[in-house]
mmCIF file of C-alpha atoms in Angstrom:
data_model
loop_
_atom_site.group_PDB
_atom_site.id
_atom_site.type_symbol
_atom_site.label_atom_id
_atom_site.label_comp_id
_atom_site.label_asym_id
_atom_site.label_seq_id
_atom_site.Cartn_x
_atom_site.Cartn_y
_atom_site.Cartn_z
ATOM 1 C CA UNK A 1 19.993 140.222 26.937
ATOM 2 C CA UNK A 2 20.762 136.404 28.193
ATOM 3 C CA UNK A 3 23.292 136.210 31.007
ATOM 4 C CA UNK A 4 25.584 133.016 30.577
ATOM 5 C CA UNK A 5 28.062 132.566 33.526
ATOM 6 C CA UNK A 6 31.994 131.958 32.326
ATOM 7 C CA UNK A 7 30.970 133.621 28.717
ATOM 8 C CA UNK A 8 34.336 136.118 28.392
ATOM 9 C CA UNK A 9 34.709 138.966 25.543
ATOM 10 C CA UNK A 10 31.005 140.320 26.019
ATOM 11 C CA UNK A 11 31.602 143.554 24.833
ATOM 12 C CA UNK A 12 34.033 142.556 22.165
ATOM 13 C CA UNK A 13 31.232 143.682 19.568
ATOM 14 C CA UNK A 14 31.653 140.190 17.656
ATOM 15 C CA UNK A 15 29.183 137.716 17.374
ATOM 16 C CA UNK A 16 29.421 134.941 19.717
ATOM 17 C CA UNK A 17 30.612 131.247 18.912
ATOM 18 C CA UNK A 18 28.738 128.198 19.925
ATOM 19 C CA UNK A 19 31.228 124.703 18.683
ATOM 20 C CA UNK A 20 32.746 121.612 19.453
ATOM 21 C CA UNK A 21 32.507 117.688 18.427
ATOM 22 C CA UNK A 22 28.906 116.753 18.171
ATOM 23 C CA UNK A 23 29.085 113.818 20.176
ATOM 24 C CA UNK A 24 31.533 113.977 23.358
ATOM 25 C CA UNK A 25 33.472 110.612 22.178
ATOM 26 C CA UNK A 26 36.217 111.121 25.314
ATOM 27 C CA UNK A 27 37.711 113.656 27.911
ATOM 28 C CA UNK A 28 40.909 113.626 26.190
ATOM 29 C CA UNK A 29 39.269 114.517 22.784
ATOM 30 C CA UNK A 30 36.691 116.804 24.655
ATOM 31 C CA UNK A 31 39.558 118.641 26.189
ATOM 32 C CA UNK A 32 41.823 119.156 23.202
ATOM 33 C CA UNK A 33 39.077 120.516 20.634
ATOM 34 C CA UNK A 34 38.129 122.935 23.517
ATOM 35 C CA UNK A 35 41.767 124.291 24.597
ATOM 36 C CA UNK A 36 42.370 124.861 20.348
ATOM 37 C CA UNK A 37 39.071 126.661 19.925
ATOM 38 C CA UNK A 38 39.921 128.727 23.182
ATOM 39 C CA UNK A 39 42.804 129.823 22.070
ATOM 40 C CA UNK A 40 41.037 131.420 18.914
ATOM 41 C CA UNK A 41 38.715 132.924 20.145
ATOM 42 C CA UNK A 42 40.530 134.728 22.944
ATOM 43 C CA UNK A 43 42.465 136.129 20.162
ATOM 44 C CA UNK A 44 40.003 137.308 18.250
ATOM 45 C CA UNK A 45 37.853 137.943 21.135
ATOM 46 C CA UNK A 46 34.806 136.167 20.524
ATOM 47 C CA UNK A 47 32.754 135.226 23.244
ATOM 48 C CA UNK A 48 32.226 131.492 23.418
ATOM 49 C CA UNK A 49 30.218 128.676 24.215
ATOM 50 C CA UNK A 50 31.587 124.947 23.800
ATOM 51 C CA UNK A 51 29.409 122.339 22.683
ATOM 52 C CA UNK A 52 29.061 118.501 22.896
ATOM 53 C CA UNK A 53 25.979 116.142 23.075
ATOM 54 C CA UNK A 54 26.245 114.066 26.088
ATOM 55 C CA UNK A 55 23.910 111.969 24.456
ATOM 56 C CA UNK A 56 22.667 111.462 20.258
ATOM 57 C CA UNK A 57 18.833 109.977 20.601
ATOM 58 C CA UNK A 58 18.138 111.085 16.731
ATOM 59 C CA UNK A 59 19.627 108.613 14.840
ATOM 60 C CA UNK A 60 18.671 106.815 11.526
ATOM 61 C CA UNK A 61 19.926 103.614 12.908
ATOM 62 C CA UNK A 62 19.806 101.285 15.614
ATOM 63 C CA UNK A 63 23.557 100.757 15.420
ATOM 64 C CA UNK A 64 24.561 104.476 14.922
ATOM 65 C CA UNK A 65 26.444 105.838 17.890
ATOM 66 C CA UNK A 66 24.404 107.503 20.542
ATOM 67 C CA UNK A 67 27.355 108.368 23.378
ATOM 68 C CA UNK A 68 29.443 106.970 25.593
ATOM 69 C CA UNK A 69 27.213 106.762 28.768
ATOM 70 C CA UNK A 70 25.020 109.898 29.935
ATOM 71 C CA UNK A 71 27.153 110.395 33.506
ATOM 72 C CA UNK A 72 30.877 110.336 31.868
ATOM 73 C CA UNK A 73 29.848 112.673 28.741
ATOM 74 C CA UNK A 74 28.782 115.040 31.552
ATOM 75 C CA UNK A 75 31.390 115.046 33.813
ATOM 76 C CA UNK A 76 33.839 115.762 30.320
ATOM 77 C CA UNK A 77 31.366 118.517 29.653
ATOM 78 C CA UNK A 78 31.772 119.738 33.074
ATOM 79 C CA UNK A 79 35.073 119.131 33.438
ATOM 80 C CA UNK A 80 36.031 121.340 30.278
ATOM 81 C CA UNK A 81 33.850 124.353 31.452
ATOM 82 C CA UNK A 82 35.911 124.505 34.458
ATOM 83 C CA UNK A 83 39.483 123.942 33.263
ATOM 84 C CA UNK A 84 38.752 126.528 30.427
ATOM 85 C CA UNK A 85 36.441 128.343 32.638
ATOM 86 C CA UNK A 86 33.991 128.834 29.514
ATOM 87 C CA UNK A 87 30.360 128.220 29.404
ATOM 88 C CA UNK A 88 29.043 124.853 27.657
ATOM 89 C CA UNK A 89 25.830 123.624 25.927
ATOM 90 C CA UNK A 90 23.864 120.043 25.629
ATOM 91 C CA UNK A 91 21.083 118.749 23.938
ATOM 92 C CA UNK A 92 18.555 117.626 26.360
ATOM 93 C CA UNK A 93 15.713 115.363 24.571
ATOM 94 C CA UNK A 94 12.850 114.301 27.734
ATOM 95 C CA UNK A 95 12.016 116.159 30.645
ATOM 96 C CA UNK A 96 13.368 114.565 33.014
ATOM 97 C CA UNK A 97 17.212 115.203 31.562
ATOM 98 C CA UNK A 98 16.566 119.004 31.832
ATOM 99 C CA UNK A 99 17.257 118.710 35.426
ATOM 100 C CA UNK A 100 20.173 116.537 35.244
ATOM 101 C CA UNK A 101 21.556 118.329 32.493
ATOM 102 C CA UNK A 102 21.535 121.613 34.187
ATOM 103 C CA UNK A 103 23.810 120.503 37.367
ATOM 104 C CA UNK A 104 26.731 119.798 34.462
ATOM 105 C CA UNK A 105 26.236 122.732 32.171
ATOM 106 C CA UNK A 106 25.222 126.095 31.653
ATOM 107 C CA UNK A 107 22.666 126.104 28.552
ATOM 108 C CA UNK A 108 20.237 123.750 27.807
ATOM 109 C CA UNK A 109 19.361 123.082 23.679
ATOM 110 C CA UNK A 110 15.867 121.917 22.625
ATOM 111 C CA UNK A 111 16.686 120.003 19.500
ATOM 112 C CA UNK A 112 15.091 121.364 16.453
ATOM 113 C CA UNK A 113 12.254 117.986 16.454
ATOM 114 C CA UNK A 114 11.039 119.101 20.215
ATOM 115 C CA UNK A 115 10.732 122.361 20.013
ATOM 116 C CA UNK A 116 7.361 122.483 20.125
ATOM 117 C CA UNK A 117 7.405 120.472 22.852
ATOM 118 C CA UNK A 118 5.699 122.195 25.895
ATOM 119 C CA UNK A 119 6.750 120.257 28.549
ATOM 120 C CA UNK A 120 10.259 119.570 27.659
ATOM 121 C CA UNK A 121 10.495 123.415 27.024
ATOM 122 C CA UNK A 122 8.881 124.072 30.437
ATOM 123 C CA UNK A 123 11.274 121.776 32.038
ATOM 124 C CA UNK A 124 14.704 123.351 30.561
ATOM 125 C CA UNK A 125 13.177 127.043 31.617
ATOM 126 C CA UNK A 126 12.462 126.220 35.120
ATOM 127 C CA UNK A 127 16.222 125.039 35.513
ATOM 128 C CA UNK A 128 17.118 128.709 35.266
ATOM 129 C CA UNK A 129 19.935 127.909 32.875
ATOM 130 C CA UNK A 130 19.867 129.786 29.590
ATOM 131 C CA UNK A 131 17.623 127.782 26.795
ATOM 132 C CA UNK A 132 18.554 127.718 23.363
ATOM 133 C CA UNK A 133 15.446 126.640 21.055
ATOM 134 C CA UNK A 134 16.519 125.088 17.893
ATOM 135 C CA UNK A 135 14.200 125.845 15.035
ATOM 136 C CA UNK A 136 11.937 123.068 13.641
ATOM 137 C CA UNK A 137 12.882 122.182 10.176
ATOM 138 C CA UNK A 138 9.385 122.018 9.509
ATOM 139 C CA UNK A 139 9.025 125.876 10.717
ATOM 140 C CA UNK A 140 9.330 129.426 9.988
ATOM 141 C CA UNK A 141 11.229 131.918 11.937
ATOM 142 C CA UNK A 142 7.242 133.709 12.610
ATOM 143 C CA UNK A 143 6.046 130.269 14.820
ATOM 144 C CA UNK A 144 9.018 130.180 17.191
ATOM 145 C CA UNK A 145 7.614 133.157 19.144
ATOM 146 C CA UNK A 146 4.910 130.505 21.036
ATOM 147 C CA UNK A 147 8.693 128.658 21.981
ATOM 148 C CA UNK A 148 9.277 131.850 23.290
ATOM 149 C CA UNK A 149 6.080 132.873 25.475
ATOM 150 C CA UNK A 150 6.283 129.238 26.682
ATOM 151 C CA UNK A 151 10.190 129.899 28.259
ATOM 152 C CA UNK A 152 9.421 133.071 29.773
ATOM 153 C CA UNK A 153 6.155 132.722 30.906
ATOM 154 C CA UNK A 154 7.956 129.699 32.930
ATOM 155 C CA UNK A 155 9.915 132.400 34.646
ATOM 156 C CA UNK A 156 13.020 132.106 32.391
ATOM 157 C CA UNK A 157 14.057 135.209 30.061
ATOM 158 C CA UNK A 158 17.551 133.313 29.084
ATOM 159 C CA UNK A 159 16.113 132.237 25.385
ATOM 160 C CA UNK A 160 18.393 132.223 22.393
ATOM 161 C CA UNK A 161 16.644 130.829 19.019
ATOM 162 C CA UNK A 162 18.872 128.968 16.516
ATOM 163 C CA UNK A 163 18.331 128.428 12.682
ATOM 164 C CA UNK A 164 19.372 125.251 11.185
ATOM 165 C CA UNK A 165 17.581 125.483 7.841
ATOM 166 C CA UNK A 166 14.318 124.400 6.147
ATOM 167 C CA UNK A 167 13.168 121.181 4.877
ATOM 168 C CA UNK A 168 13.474 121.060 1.239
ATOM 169 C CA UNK A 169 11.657 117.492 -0.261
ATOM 170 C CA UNK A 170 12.717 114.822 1.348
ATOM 171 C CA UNK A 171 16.755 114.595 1.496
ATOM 172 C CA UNK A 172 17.680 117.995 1.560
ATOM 173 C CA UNK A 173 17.612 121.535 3.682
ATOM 174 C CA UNK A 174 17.745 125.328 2.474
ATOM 175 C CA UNK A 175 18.354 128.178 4.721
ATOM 176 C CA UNK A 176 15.633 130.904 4.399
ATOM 177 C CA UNK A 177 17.722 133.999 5.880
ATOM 178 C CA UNK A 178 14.352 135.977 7.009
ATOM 179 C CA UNK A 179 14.051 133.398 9.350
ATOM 180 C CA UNK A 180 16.836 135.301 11.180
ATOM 181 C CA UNK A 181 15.363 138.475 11.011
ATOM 182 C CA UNK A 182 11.986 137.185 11.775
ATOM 183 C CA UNK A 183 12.942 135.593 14.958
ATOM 184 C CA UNK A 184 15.243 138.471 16.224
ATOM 185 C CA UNK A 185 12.283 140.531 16.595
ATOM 186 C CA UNK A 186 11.385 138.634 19.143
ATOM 187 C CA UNK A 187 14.377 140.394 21.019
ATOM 188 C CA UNK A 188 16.173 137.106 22.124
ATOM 189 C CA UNK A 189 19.759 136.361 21.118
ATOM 190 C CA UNK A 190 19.553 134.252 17.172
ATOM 191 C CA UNK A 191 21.989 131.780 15.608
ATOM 192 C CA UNK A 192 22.753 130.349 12.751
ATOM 193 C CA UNK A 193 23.639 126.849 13.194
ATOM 194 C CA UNK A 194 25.859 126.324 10.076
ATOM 195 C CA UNK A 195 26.997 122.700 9.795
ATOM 196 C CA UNK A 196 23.215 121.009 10.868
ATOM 197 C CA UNK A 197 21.626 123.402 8.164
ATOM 198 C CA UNK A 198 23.905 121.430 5.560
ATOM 199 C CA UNK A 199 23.202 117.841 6.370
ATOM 200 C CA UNK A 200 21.157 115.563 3.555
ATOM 201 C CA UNK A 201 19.162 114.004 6.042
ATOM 202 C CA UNK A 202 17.361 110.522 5.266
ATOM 203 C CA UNK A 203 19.136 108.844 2.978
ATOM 204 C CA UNK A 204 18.693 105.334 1.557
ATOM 205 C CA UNK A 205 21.757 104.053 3.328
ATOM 206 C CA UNK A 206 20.879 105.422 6.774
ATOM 207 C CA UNK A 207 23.689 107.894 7.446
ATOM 208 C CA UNK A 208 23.337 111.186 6.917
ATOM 209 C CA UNK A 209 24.734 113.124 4.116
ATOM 210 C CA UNK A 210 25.667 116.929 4.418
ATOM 211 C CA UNK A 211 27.082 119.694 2.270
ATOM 212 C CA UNK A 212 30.640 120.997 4.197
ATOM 213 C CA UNK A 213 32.057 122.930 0.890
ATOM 214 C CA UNK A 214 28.770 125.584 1.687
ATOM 215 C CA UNK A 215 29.930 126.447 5.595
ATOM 216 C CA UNK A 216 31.553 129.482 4.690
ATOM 217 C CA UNK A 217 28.812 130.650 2.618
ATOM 218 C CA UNK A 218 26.035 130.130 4.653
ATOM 219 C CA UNK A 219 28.287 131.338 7.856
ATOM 220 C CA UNK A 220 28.818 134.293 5.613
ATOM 221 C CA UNK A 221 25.597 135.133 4.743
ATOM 222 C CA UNK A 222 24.295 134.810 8.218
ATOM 223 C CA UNK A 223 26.740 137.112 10.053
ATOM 224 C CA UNK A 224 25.607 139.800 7.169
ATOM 225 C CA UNK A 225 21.958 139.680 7.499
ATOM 226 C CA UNK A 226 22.356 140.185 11.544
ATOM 227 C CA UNK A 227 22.735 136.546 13.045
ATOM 228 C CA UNK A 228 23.740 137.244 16.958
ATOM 229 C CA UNK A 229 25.891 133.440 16.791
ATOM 230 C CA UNK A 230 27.032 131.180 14.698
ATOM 231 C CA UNK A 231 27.252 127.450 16.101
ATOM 232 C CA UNK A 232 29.417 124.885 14.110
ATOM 233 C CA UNK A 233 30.125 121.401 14.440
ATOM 234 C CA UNK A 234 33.875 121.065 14.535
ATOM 235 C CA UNK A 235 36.196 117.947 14.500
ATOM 236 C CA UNK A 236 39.894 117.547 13.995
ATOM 237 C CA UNK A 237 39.442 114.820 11.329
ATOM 238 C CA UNK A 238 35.759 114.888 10.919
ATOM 239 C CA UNK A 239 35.913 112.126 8.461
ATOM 240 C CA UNK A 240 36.854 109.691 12.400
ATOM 241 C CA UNK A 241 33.803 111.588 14.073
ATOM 242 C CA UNK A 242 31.495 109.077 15.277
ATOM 243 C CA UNK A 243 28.238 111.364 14.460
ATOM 244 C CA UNK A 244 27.172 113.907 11.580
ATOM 245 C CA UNK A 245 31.125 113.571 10.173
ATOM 246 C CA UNK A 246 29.488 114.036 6.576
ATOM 247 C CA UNK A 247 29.147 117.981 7.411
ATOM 248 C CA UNK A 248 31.788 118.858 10.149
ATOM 249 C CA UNK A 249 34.033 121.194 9.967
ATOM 250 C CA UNK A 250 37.620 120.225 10.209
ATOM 251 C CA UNK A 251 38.996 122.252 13.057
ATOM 252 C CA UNK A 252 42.130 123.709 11.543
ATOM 253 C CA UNK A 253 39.891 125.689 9.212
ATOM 254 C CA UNK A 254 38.118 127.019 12.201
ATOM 255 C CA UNK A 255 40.254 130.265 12.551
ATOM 256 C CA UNK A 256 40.179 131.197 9.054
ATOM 257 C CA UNK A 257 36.362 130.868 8.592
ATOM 258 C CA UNK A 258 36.352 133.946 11.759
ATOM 259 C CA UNK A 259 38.585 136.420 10.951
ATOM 260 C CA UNK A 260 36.614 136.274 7.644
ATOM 261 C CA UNK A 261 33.305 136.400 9.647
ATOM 262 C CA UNK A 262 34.537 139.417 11.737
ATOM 263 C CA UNK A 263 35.677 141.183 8.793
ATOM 264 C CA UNK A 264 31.976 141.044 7.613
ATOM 265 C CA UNK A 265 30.540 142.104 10.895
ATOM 266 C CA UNK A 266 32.756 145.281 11.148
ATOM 267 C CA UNK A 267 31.388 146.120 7.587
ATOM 268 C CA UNK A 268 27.766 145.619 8.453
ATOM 269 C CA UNK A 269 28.448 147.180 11.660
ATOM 270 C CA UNK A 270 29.896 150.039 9.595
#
């Protein structure tokens, strides 16, 4: 089992909760959507994990926001795990950031593009912060066990795998739930990341599209069939959110979307 420092409610029996902004647009910002998801989820004792991108470096546009400088964004990030004293999680994107990274924050996520990318991978695992491997959309759950063997035979058995849906033609994703299954037999920790799996990626006009009306059902389906996490993009007015607004969830329908969640586990559980 992965060992994240800070991560609270381990033996609650829930699934654990990885969510924030995308983009870490400001401490005050930073600090608010943290303290709000906080107090869920120590009331409904989920373990969890906050999550902002100190930096965006997959974007469909030169003038699309990428982050407000790679030193502030992880001093917020830093800066929220202690007040809150709750683990966080970054995207790191070239080797050289795993190391950097890993003084600010305490897991390290392979964007879905690089995962097959050995020395990034290598890089993040010899850190010896937990690595969370996001699953190629050009994938199945069966090829992520080389992501794997490449993370532990680097001396790091802190891997979580995360599912953010297949590519389906050109402009659209589907989620292929034996993904989940698949990659839990690999007997790391899996997610479902539901807000990335229901983007519309490349569209004419540069910006990406997404599908925010289908979180609960894809949340919902993936807590059934045995997903470990869910991670969720999560804004107070995502329509203001400088990246991926089209398929954010607005934070106050954050609570709601768990205690419908747990309900599910405890009947799968049951």
């Amino acid at each position: 089992m992965i060992s994240i420092p800070k991560l609270s409610h381990k033996n609650s029996g829930n699934f654990f909760l990885m969510a924030g902004p995308c983009a870490i647009e400001g401490e005050e910002m930073a600090l608010d959507i943290a303290e709000k998801i906080k107090n869920i989820t120590d009331r409904l004792q989920i373990p969890y994990i906050f999550k902002g991108s100190y930096r965006k470096a997959n974007r469909s546009r030169i003038d699309s926001f990428t982050g407000i400088g790679d030193e502030k964004a992880l001093k917020i990030l830093q800066k929220v795990g202690a007040e809150f004293d709750m683990p966080t999680i970054t995207d790191i994107h070239e080797t050289e950031e795993a190391a950097m990274a890993a003084e600010y924050v305490d897991v390290l996520q392979i964007p879905a593009f690089l995962c097959r990318q050995t020395d990034l991978l290598v890089a993040a695992a010899k850190t010896g912060k937990v690595v969370n491997v996001k699953k190629g959309q050009f994938l199945s759950g069966e090829a992520m066990r080389f992501a794997v063997d490449k993370i532990k035979d680097s001396g790091n058995d802190n891997v979580i795998l995360t599912d953010r849906g297949n590519s389906f033609g050109y402009t659209d994703l589907v989620v292929d739930y034996r993904n989940i299954v698949a990659m839990k037999s690999f007997g790391v920790p899996v997610v479902m990341d539901v807000t990335h799996s229901l983007q519309q990626p490349n569209q004419s006009s540069g910006v990406t599209g997404g599908r925010p009306a289908l979180i609960q059902t894809i949340a919902k389906a993936a807590i059934a069939v045995g997903a470990d996490g869910i991670f969720i993009e999560t804004h107070p007015i995502p329509s203001q959110a400088k990246s991926d607004a089209a398929n954010m969830l607005p934070l106050d329908q954050l609570e709601g979307l768990l205690e419908n969640l747990i309900r599910i586990r405890q009947a799968v559980a049951g």
